[in-house]
């Protein structure tokens, strides 16, 4: 079973920041938080990951609370192309040896 | 560079038949994983292979089998197809041993069992 809890759906106005929350209260000390998204009928796409520090890349920012029991993915300026299902996953760092356990994710709808 | 490639993209089979799905990982990636995604659910782990050895298996019946070849490509076989096997089958490759490495997914094979 997935070790994360996410809201089933969220809406966001185009151009505004999308903040997607994730709870992972049972995360272990050596587990990372990964975010993937899946645009309709495509394979999941990696977005970002982190251990305990906040992370930022060209796609998004990841904010992890100090106790590591929750995190927030931030898309700073959402566009219509960001409409997708977003998955928060807790996993050991070597994805080549550890399968990803997906939940149902959050369906983000970006509205014009 | 090519990403993860899967073939075929779509497939229709009849109940009781057998199917083989194929996956070519990104060049240099030695780990391949297979996932099944039914409508409305997140992907569910089926198999993980590294260096031609099975490293993990999800909660799927023995009708599901897989293998990895010396060039790191992989096949997923499903025997005695059931209607419930209709799903999107996803392949992912990873560069094992890289700390915090992400998995790269193909576009999937959509299997319809009638």
PDB file of C-alpha atoms in Angstrom:
ATOM      1  CA  UNK A   1       0.000   0.000   0.000  1.00  0.00           C
ATOM      2  CA  UNK A   2       1.052   3.559  -0.663  1.00  0.00           C
ATOM      3  CA  UNK A   3       2.594   5.361   2.325  1.00  0.00           C
ATOM      4  CA  UNK A   4       1.206   8.718   1.215  1.00  0.00           C
ATOM      5  CA  UNK A   5      -2.137  10.516   1.386  1.00  0.00           C
ATOM      6  CA  UNK A   6      -3.140  13.100  -1.196  1.00  0.00           C
ATOM      7  CA  UNK A   7      -6.379  14.962  -1.941  1.00  0.00           C
ATOM      8  CA  UNK A   8      -8.173  13.343  -4.890  1.00  0.00           C
ATOM      9  CA  UNK A   9      -8.533  16.537  -6.896  1.00  0.00           C
ATOM     10  CA  UNK A  10      -7.629  20.217  -7.029  1.00  0.00           C
ATOM     11  CA  UNK A  11      -8.289  23.168  -9.318  1.00  0.00           C
ATOM     12  CA  UNK A  12      -5.896  25.995 -10.109  1.00  0.00           C
ATOM     13  CA  UNK A  13      -6.275  29.116 -12.233  1.00  0.00           C
ATOM     14  CA  UNK A  14      -3.857  29.425 -15.122  1.00  0.00           C
ATOM     15  CA  UNK A  15      -0.854  31.569 -14.208  1.00  0.00           C
ATOM     16  CA  UNK A  16      -1.302  31.062 -10.488  1.00  0.00           C
ATOM     17  CA  UNK A  17       0.797  28.838  -8.251  1.00  0.00           C
ATOM     18  CA  UNK A  18      -0.451  25.295  -7.744  1.00  0.00           C
ATOM     19  CA  UNK A  19       0.301  23.907  -4.286  1.00  0.00           C
ATOM     20  CA  UNK A  20      -0.198  20.138  -4.016  1.00  0.00           C
ATOM     21  CA  UNK A  21      -0.022  18.689  -0.500  1.00  0.00           C
ATOM     22  CA  UNK A  22       1.067  15.203   0.531  1.00  0.00           C
ATOM     23  CA  UNK A  23       1.064  13.498   3.920  1.00  0.00           C
ATOM     24  CA  UNK A  24       3.637  10.784   4.646  1.00  0.00           C
ATOM     25  CA  UNK A  25       3.608  10.459   8.417  1.00  0.00           C
ATOM     26  CA  UNK A  26       5.266   6.991   8.438  1.00  0.00           C
ATOM     27  CA  UNK A  27       8.256   7.960   6.299  1.00  0.00           C
ATOM     28  CA  UNK A  28      11.533   6.335   7.355  1.00  0.00           C
ATOM     29  CA  UNK A  29      14.775   8.214   7.858  1.00  0.00           C
ATOM     30  CA  UNK A  30      16.361   7.027   4.622  1.00  0.00           C
ATOM     31  CA  UNK A  31      13.304   7.365   2.400  1.00  0.00           C
ATOM     32  CA  UNK A  32      13.000  10.103  -0.165  1.00  0.00           C
ATOM     33  CA  UNK A  33       9.889  11.939  -1.290  1.00  0.00           C
ATOM     34  CA  UNK A  34       9.391  11.686  -5.058  1.00  0.00           C
ATOM     35  CA  UNK A  35       6.837  13.448  -7.219  1.00  0.00           C
ATOM     36  CA  UNK A  36       5.706  12.174 -10.600  1.00  0.00           C
ATOM     37  CA  UNK A  37       2.893  13.325 -12.828  1.00  0.00           C
ATOM     38  CA  UNK A  38       0.896  11.559 -15.500  1.00  0.00           C
ATOM     39  CA  UNK A  39      -0.713  13.460 -18.303  1.00  0.00           C
ATOM     40  CA  UNK A  40      -3.683  11.675 -19.834  1.00  0.00           C
ATOM     41  CA  UNK A  41      -2.752   8.430 -21.611  1.00  0.00           C
ATOM     42  CA  UNK A  42       0.984   8.964 -21.191  1.00  0.00           C
ATOM     43  CA  UNK A  43       3.554   7.311 -18.932  1.00  0.00           C
ATOM     44  CA  UNK A  44       4.379   8.964 -15.593  1.00  0.00           C
ATOM     45  CA  UNK A  45       6.966  11.731 -15.727  1.00  0.00           C
ATOM     46  CA  UNK A  46       9.471  12.456 -12.982  1.00  0.00           C
ATOM     47  CA  UNK A  47       9.210  15.948 -11.483  1.00  0.00           C
ATOM     48  CA  UNK A  48      11.403  16.263  -8.422  1.00  0.00           C
ATOM     49  CA  UNK A  49      12.583  14.469  -5.296  1.00  0.00           C
ATOM     50  CA  UNK A  50      14.037  15.357  -1.904  1.00  0.00           C
ATOM     51  CA  UNK A  51      15.157  13.948   1.419  1.00  0.00           C
ATOM     52  CA  UNK A  52      14.793  16.739   3.967  1.00  0.00           C
ATOM     53  CA  UNK A  53      15.858  19.986   2.352  1.00  0.00           C
ATOM     54  CA  UNK A  54      13.688  22.037   0.074  1.00  0.00           C
ATOM     55  CA  UNK A  55      14.437  21.432  -3.585  1.00  0.00           C
ATOM     56  CA  UNK A  56      13.845  23.412  -6.762  1.00  0.00           C
ATOM     57  CA  UNK A  57      14.316  22.594 -10.412  1.00  0.00           C
ATOM     58  CA  UNK A  58      13.044  23.966 -13.702  1.00  0.00           C
ATOM     59  CA  UNK A  59       9.671  22.294 -13.259  1.00  0.00           C
ATOM     60  CA  UNK A  60       8.743  22.761  -9.620  1.00  0.00           C
ATOM     61  CA  UNK A  61       9.699  23.313  -5.999  1.00  0.00           C
ATOM     62  CA  UNK A  62       9.410  20.769  -3.214  1.00  0.00           C
ATOM     63  CA  UNK A  63       8.894  21.907   0.354  1.00  0.00           C
ATOM     64  CA  UNK A  64       9.359  19.223   3.036  1.00  0.00           C
ATOM     65  CA  UNK A  65       8.374  19.959   6.621  1.00  0.00           C
ATOM     66  CA  UNK A  66      11.041  19.754   9.283  1.00  0.00           C
ATOM     67  CA  UNK A  67       9.551  16.570  10.781  1.00  0.00           C
ATOM     68  CA  UNK A  68       9.339  15.133   7.221  1.00  0.00           C
ATOM     69  CA  UNK A  69       5.762  14.005   7.771  1.00  0.00           C
ATOM     70  CA  UNK A  70       4.378  16.084   4.931  1.00  0.00           C
ATOM     71  CA  UNK A  71       5.445  17.933   1.823  1.00  0.00           C
ATOM     72  CA  UNK A  72       4.105  20.322  -0.793  1.00  0.00           C
ATOM     73  CA  UNK A  73       4.815  20.378  -4.500  1.00  0.00           C
ATOM     74  CA  UNK A  74       4.646  23.887  -5.937  1.00  0.00           C
ATOM     75  CA  UNK A  75       4.170  24.655  -9.608  1.00  0.00           C
ATOM     76  CA  UNK A  76       4.922  28.384  -9.580  1.00  0.00           C
ATOM     77  CA  UNK A  77       2.966  29.462 -12.668  1.00  0.00           C
ATOM     78  CA  UNK A  78       0.546  26.726 -13.692  1.00  0.00           C
ATOM     79  CA  UNK A  79      -0.358  26.369 -17.365  1.00  0.00           C
ATOM     80  CA  UNK A  80      -3.037  24.311 -19.069  1.00  0.00           C
ATOM     81  CA  UNK A  81      -0.355  21.750 -19.931  1.00  0.00           C
ATOM     82  CA  UNK A  82       0.149  21.092 -16.215  1.00  0.00           C
ATOM     83  CA  UNK A  83      -3.284  19.449 -16.034  1.00  0.00           C
ATOM     84  CA  UNK A  84      -2.432  15.906 -14.919  1.00  0.00           C
ATOM     85  CA  UNK A  85      -2.544  13.405 -12.072  1.00  0.00           C
ATOM     86  CA  UNK A  86       0.250  14.127  -9.601  1.00  0.00           C
ATOM     87  CA  UNK A  87       1.675  11.280  -7.525  1.00  0.00           C
ATOM     88  CA  UNK A  88       3.604  11.722  -4.281  1.00  0.00           C
ATOM     89  CA  UNK A  89       5.714   8.641  -3.529  1.00  0.00           C
ATOM     90  CA  UNK A  90       7.918   7.719  -0.597  1.00  0.00           C
ATOM     91  CA  UNK A  91      10.743   5.403  -1.577  1.00  0.00           C
ATOM     92  CA  UNK A  92      14.299   4.343  -0.898  1.00  0.00           C
ATOM     93  CA  UNK A  93      16.835   6.275  -2.959  1.00  0.00           C
ATOM     94  CA  UNK A  94      17.831   3.654  -5.515  1.00  0.00           C
ATOM     95  CA  UNK A  95      14.851   3.394  -7.851  1.00  0.00           C
ATOM     96  CA  UNK A  96      16.646   0.711  -9.808  1.00  0.00           C
ATOM     97  CA  UNK A  97      16.323  -1.673  -6.890  1.00  0.00           C
ATOM     98  CA  UNK A  98      13.176  -0.421  -5.246  1.00  0.00           C
ATOM     99  CA  UNK A  99       9.786  -0.420  -6.973  1.00  0.00           C
ATOM    100  CA  UNK A 100       7.670   2.697  -6.779  1.00  0.00           C
ATOM    101  CA  UNK A 101       4.403   2.356  -4.866  1.00  0.00           C
ATOM    102  CA  UNK A 102       1.801   4.641  -6.429  1.00  0.00           C
ATOM    103  CA  UNK A 103      -1.390   5.753  -4.723  1.00  0.00           C
ATOM    104  CA  UNK A 104      -4.282   7.351  -6.562  1.00  0.00           C
ATOM    105  CA  UNK A 105      -2.620  10.753  -6.721  1.00  0.00           C
ATOM    106  CA  UNK A 106      -4.160  14.209  -7.046  1.00  0.00           C
ATOM    107  CA  UNK A 107      -5.900  15.164 -10.251  1.00  0.00           C
ATOM    108  CA  UNK A 108      -4.928  18.783 -10.899  1.00  0.00           C
ATOM    109  CA  UNK A 109      -7.101  20.750 -13.293  1.00  0.00           C
ATOM    110  CA  UNK A 110      -5.658  24.040 -14.496  1.00  0.00           C
ATOM    111  CA  UNK A 111      -8.451  26.341 -15.581  1.00  0.00           C
ATOM    112  CA  UNK A 112      -8.127  29.192 -18.086  1.00  0.00           C
TER     113      UNK A 112
ATOM    114  CA  UNK B   1      18.746  10.079 -27.048  1.00  0.00           C
ATOM    115  CA  UNK B   2      15.747   7.810 -27.219  1.00  0.00           C
ATOM    116  CA  UNK B   3      13.645   7.392 -24.137  1.00  0.00           C
ATOM    117  CA  UNK B   4      12.073   4.170 -22.945  1.00  0.00           C
ATOM    118  CA  UNK B   5      10.323   2.540 -25.878  1.00  0.00           C
ATOM    119  CA  UNK B   6       7.486   0.043 -25.628  1.00  0.00           C
ATOM    120  CA  UNK B   7       5.792  -2.040 -28.274  1.00  0.00           C
ATOM    121  CA  UNK B   8       3.143  -2.452 -29.382  1.00  0.00           C
ATOM    122  CA  UNK B   9       1.299   0.720 -28.365  1.00  0.00           C
ATOM    123  CA  UNK B  10      -2.120  -0.894 -28.531  1.00  0.00           C
ATOM    124  CA  UNK B  11      -3.234  -4.495 -28.530  1.00  0.00           C
ATOM    125  CA  UNK B  12      -6.543  -6.343 -28.553  1.00  0.00           C
ATOM    126  CA  UNK B  13      -6.629  -9.960 -27.428  1.00  0.00           C
ATOM    127  CA  UNK B  14      -9.303 -12.537 -26.704  1.00  0.00           C
ATOM    128  CA  UNK B  15      -9.827 -14.177 -23.317  1.00  0.00           C
ATOM    129  CA  UNK B  16      -7.564 -17.183 -22.871  1.00  0.00           C
ATOM    130  CA  UNK B  17      -4.926 -15.960 -25.294  1.00  0.00           C
ATOM    131  CA  UNK B  18      -1.320 -15.125 -24.466  1.00  0.00           C
ATOM    132  CA  UNK B  19       0.414 -11.787 -24.979  1.00  0.00           C
ATOM    133  CA  UNK B  20       4.015 -10.547 -25.037  1.00  0.00           C
ATOM    134  CA  UNK B  21       4.873  -6.915 -24.417  1.00  0.00           C
ATOM    135  CA  UNK B  22       8.301  -5.458 -25.124  1.00  0.00           C
ATOM    136  CA  UNK B  23      10.398  -2.717 -23.587  1.00  0.00           C
ATOM    137  CA  UNK B  24      13.724  -1.118 -24.504  1.00  0.00           C
ATOM    138  CA  UNK B  25      15.310   0.898 -21.695  1.00  0.00           C
ATOM    139  CA  UNK B  26      17.286   4.088 -22.025  1.00  0.00           C
ATOM    140  CA  UNK B  27      20.851   3.410 -23.124  1.00  0.00           C
ATOM    141  CA  UNK B  28      23.013   2.728 -20.073  1.00  0.00           C
ATOM    142  CA  UNK B  29      20.115   1.785 -17.813  1.00  0.00           C
ATOM    143  CA  UNK B  30      20.364  -1.760 -16.503  1.00  0.00           C
ATOM    144  CA  UNK B  31      17.181  -1.870 -14.422  1.00  0.00           C
ATOM    145  CA  UNK B  32      13.736  -2.387 -15.915  1.00  0.00           C
ATOM    146  CA  UNK B  33      10.430  -2.449 -14.055  1.00  0.00           C
ATOM    147  CA  UNK B  34       6.918  -3.299 -15.211  1.00  0.00           C
ATOM    148  CA  UNK B  35       3.691  -1.754 -13.904  1.00  0.00           C
ATOM    149  CA  UNK B  36       0.010  -2.345 -14.596  1.00  0.00           C
ATOM    150  CA  UNK B  37      -2.389   0.581 -14.531  1.00  0.00           C
ATOM    151  CA  UNK B  38      -6.120  -0.040 -14.659  1.00  0.00           C
ATOM    152  CA  UNK B  39      -8.501   2.807 -15.325  1.00  0.00           C
ATOM    153  CA  UNK B  40      -8.764   5.271 -12.456  1.00  0.00           C
ATOM    154  CA  UNK B  41      -5.914   3.781 -10.414  1.00  0.00           C
ATOM    155  CA  UNK B  42      -2.227   4.489 -10.026  1.00  0.00           C
ATOM    156  CA  UNK B  43       0.314   2.118 -11.581  1.00  0.00           C
ATOM    157  CA  UNK B  44       0.810  -1.159  -9.696  1.00  0.00           C
ATOM    158  CA  UNK B  45       4.218  -2.842  -9.578  1.00  0.00           C
ATOM    159  CA  UNK B  46       4.537  -6.197 -11.358  1.00  0.00           C
ATOM    160  CA  UNK B  47       8.248  -7.008 -11.800  1.00  0.00           C
ATOM    161  CA  UNK B  48      11.687  -5.474 -11.446  1.00  0.00           C
ATOM    162  CA  UNK B  49      14.784  -6.788 -13.227  1.00  0.00           C
ATOM    163  CA  UNK B  50      18.429  -5.830 -12.916  1.00  0.00           C
ATOM    164  CA  UNK B  51      21.260  -7.425 -14.849  1.00  0.00           C
ATOM    165  CA  UNK B  52      18.872 -10.108 -16.131  1.00  0.00           C
ATOM    166  CA  UNK B  53      17.881 -11.188 -12.636  1.00  0.00           C
ATOM    167  CA  UNK B  54      14.496 -10.711 -11.038  1.00  0.00           C
ATOM    168  CA  UNK B  55      14.869  -8.295  -8.134  1.00  0.00           C
ATOM    169  CA  UNK B  56      11.253  -7.991  -7.119  1.00  0.00           C
ATOM    170  CA  UNK B  57       7.755  -9.172  -7.868  1.00  0.00           C
ATOM    171  CA  UNK B  58       4.441  -7.598  -7.030  1.00  0.00           C
ATOM    172  CA  UNK B  59       1.201  -9.318  -6.039  1.00  0.00           C
ATOM    173  CA  UNK B  60       0.322 -10.771  -9.434  1.00  0.00           C
ATOM    174  CA  UNK B  61      -0.570 -14.370 -10.374  1.00  0.00           C
ATOM    175  CA  UNK B  62       1.845 -16.784 -12.004  1.00  0.00           C
ATOM    176  CA  UNK B  63       0.184 -16.082 -15.349  1.00  0.00           C
ATOM    177  CA  UNK B  64       2.446 -13.048 -15.413  1.00  0.00           C
ATOM    178  CA  UNK B  65       6.106 -13.597 -16.201  1.00  0.00           C
ATOM    179  CA  UNK B  66       8.980 -11.515 -17.484  1.00  0.00           C
ATOM    180  CA  UNK B  67      12.586 -11.672 -18.489  1.00  0.00           C
ATOM    181  CA  UNK B  68      15.462  -9.350 -19.264  1.00  0.00           C
ATOM    182  CA  UNK B  69      17.888  -9.895 -22.102  1.00  0.00           C
ATOM    183  CA  UNK B  70      21.677  -9.267 -22.269  1.00  0.00           C
ATOM    184  CA  UNK B  71      21.037  -5.905 -23.967  1.00  0.00           C
ATOM    185  CA  UNK B  72      18.798  -5.008 -20.962  1.00  0.00           C
ATOM    186  CA  UNK B  73      15.590  -4.982 -22.995  1.00  0.00           C
ATOM    187  CA  UNK B  74      12.705  -6.840 -21.411  1.00  0.00           C
ATOM    188  CA  UNK B  75       9.547  -8.753 -22.193  1.00  0.00           C
ATOM    189  CA  UNK B  76       6.407  -9.157 -20.123  1.00  0.00           C
ATOM    190  CA  UNK B  77       4.291 -12.228 -20.837  1.00  0.00           C
ATOM    191  CA  UNK B  78       0.744 -12.790 -19.704  1.00  0.00           C
ATOM    192  CA  UNK B  79      -0.891 -16.196 -20.232  1.00  0.00           C
ATOM    193  CA  UNK B  80      -4.557 -17.187 -20.163  1.00  0.00           C
ATOM    194  CA  UNK B  81      -5.757 -13.610 -20.461  1.00  0.00           C
ATOM    195  CA  UNK B  82      -8.743 -12.495 -18.410  1.00  0.00           C
ATOM    196  CA  UNK B  83     -10.992  -9.503 -19.000  1.00  0.00           C
ATOM    197  CA  UNK B  84      -9.484  -7.962 -15.854  1.00  0.00           C
ATOM    198  CA  UNK B  85      -6.041  -7.901 -17.464  1.00  0.00           C
ATOM    199  CA  UNK B  86      -7.206  -5.035 -19.644  1.00  0.00           C
ATOM    200  CA  UNK B  87      -4.963  -2.152 -18.628  1.00  0.00           C
ATOM    201  CA  UNK B  88      -2.119   0.150 -19.558  1.00  0.00           C
ATOM    202  CA  UNK B  89       1.171  -1.704 -19.076  1.00  0.00           C
ATOM    203  CA  UNK B  90       4.078   0.574 -18.297  1.00  0.00           C
ATOM    204  CA  UNK B  91       7.789  -0.081 -18.437  1.00  0.00           C
ATOM    205  CA  UNK B  92      10.308   2.029 -16.528  1.00  0.00           C
ATOM    206  CA  UNK B  93      14.102   2.054 -16.626  1.00  0.00           C
ATOM    207  CA  UNK B  94      16.566   3.345 -14.053  1.00  0.00           C
ATOM    208  CA  UNK B  95      20.299   3.791 -13.658  1.00  0.00           C
ATOM    209  CA  UNK B  96      20.767   1.541 -10.657  1.00  0.00           C
ATOM    210  CA  UNK B  97      23.121   2.647  -7.983  1.00  0.00           C
ATOM    211  CA  UNK B  98      22.584   6.342  -8.488  1.00  0.00           C
ATOM    212  CA  UNK B  99      21.491   7.922  -5.242  1.00  0.00           C
ATOM    213  CA  UNK B 100      18.050   9.383  -5.625  1.00  0.00           C
ATOM    214  CA  UNK B 101      17.846   8.415  -9.275  1.00  0.00           C
ATOM    215  CA  UNK B 102      14.485   8.753 -10.902  1.00  0.00           C
ATOM    216  CA  UNK B 103      12.680   6.199 -13.027  1.00  0.00           C
ATOM    217  CA  UNK B 104      11.918   6.947 -16.660  1.00  0.00           C
ATOM    218  CA  UNK B 105       8.669   5.574 -18.023  1.00  0.00           C
ATOM    219  CA  UNK B 106       7.667   4.605 -21.517  1.00  0.00           C
ATOM    220  CA  UNK B 107       4.329   5.570 -23.043  1.00  0.00           C
ATOM    221  CA  UNK B 108       2.880   2.177 -22.265  1.00  0.00           C
ATOM    222  CA  UNK B 109       1.060  -0.594 -24.084  1.00  0.00           C
ATOM    223  CA  UNK B 110      -2.697  -0.449 -23.840  1.00  0.00           C
ATOM    224  CA  UNK B 111      -4.029  -4.005 -23.710  1.00  0.00           C
ATOM    225  CA  UNK B 112      -7.701  -4.695 -24.250  1.00  0.00           C
ATOM    226  CA  UNK B 113      -8.995  -8.198 -23.564  1.00  0.00           C
ATOM    227  CA  UNK B 114     -12.367  -9.019 -25.119  1.00  0.00           C
TER     228      UNK B 114
END
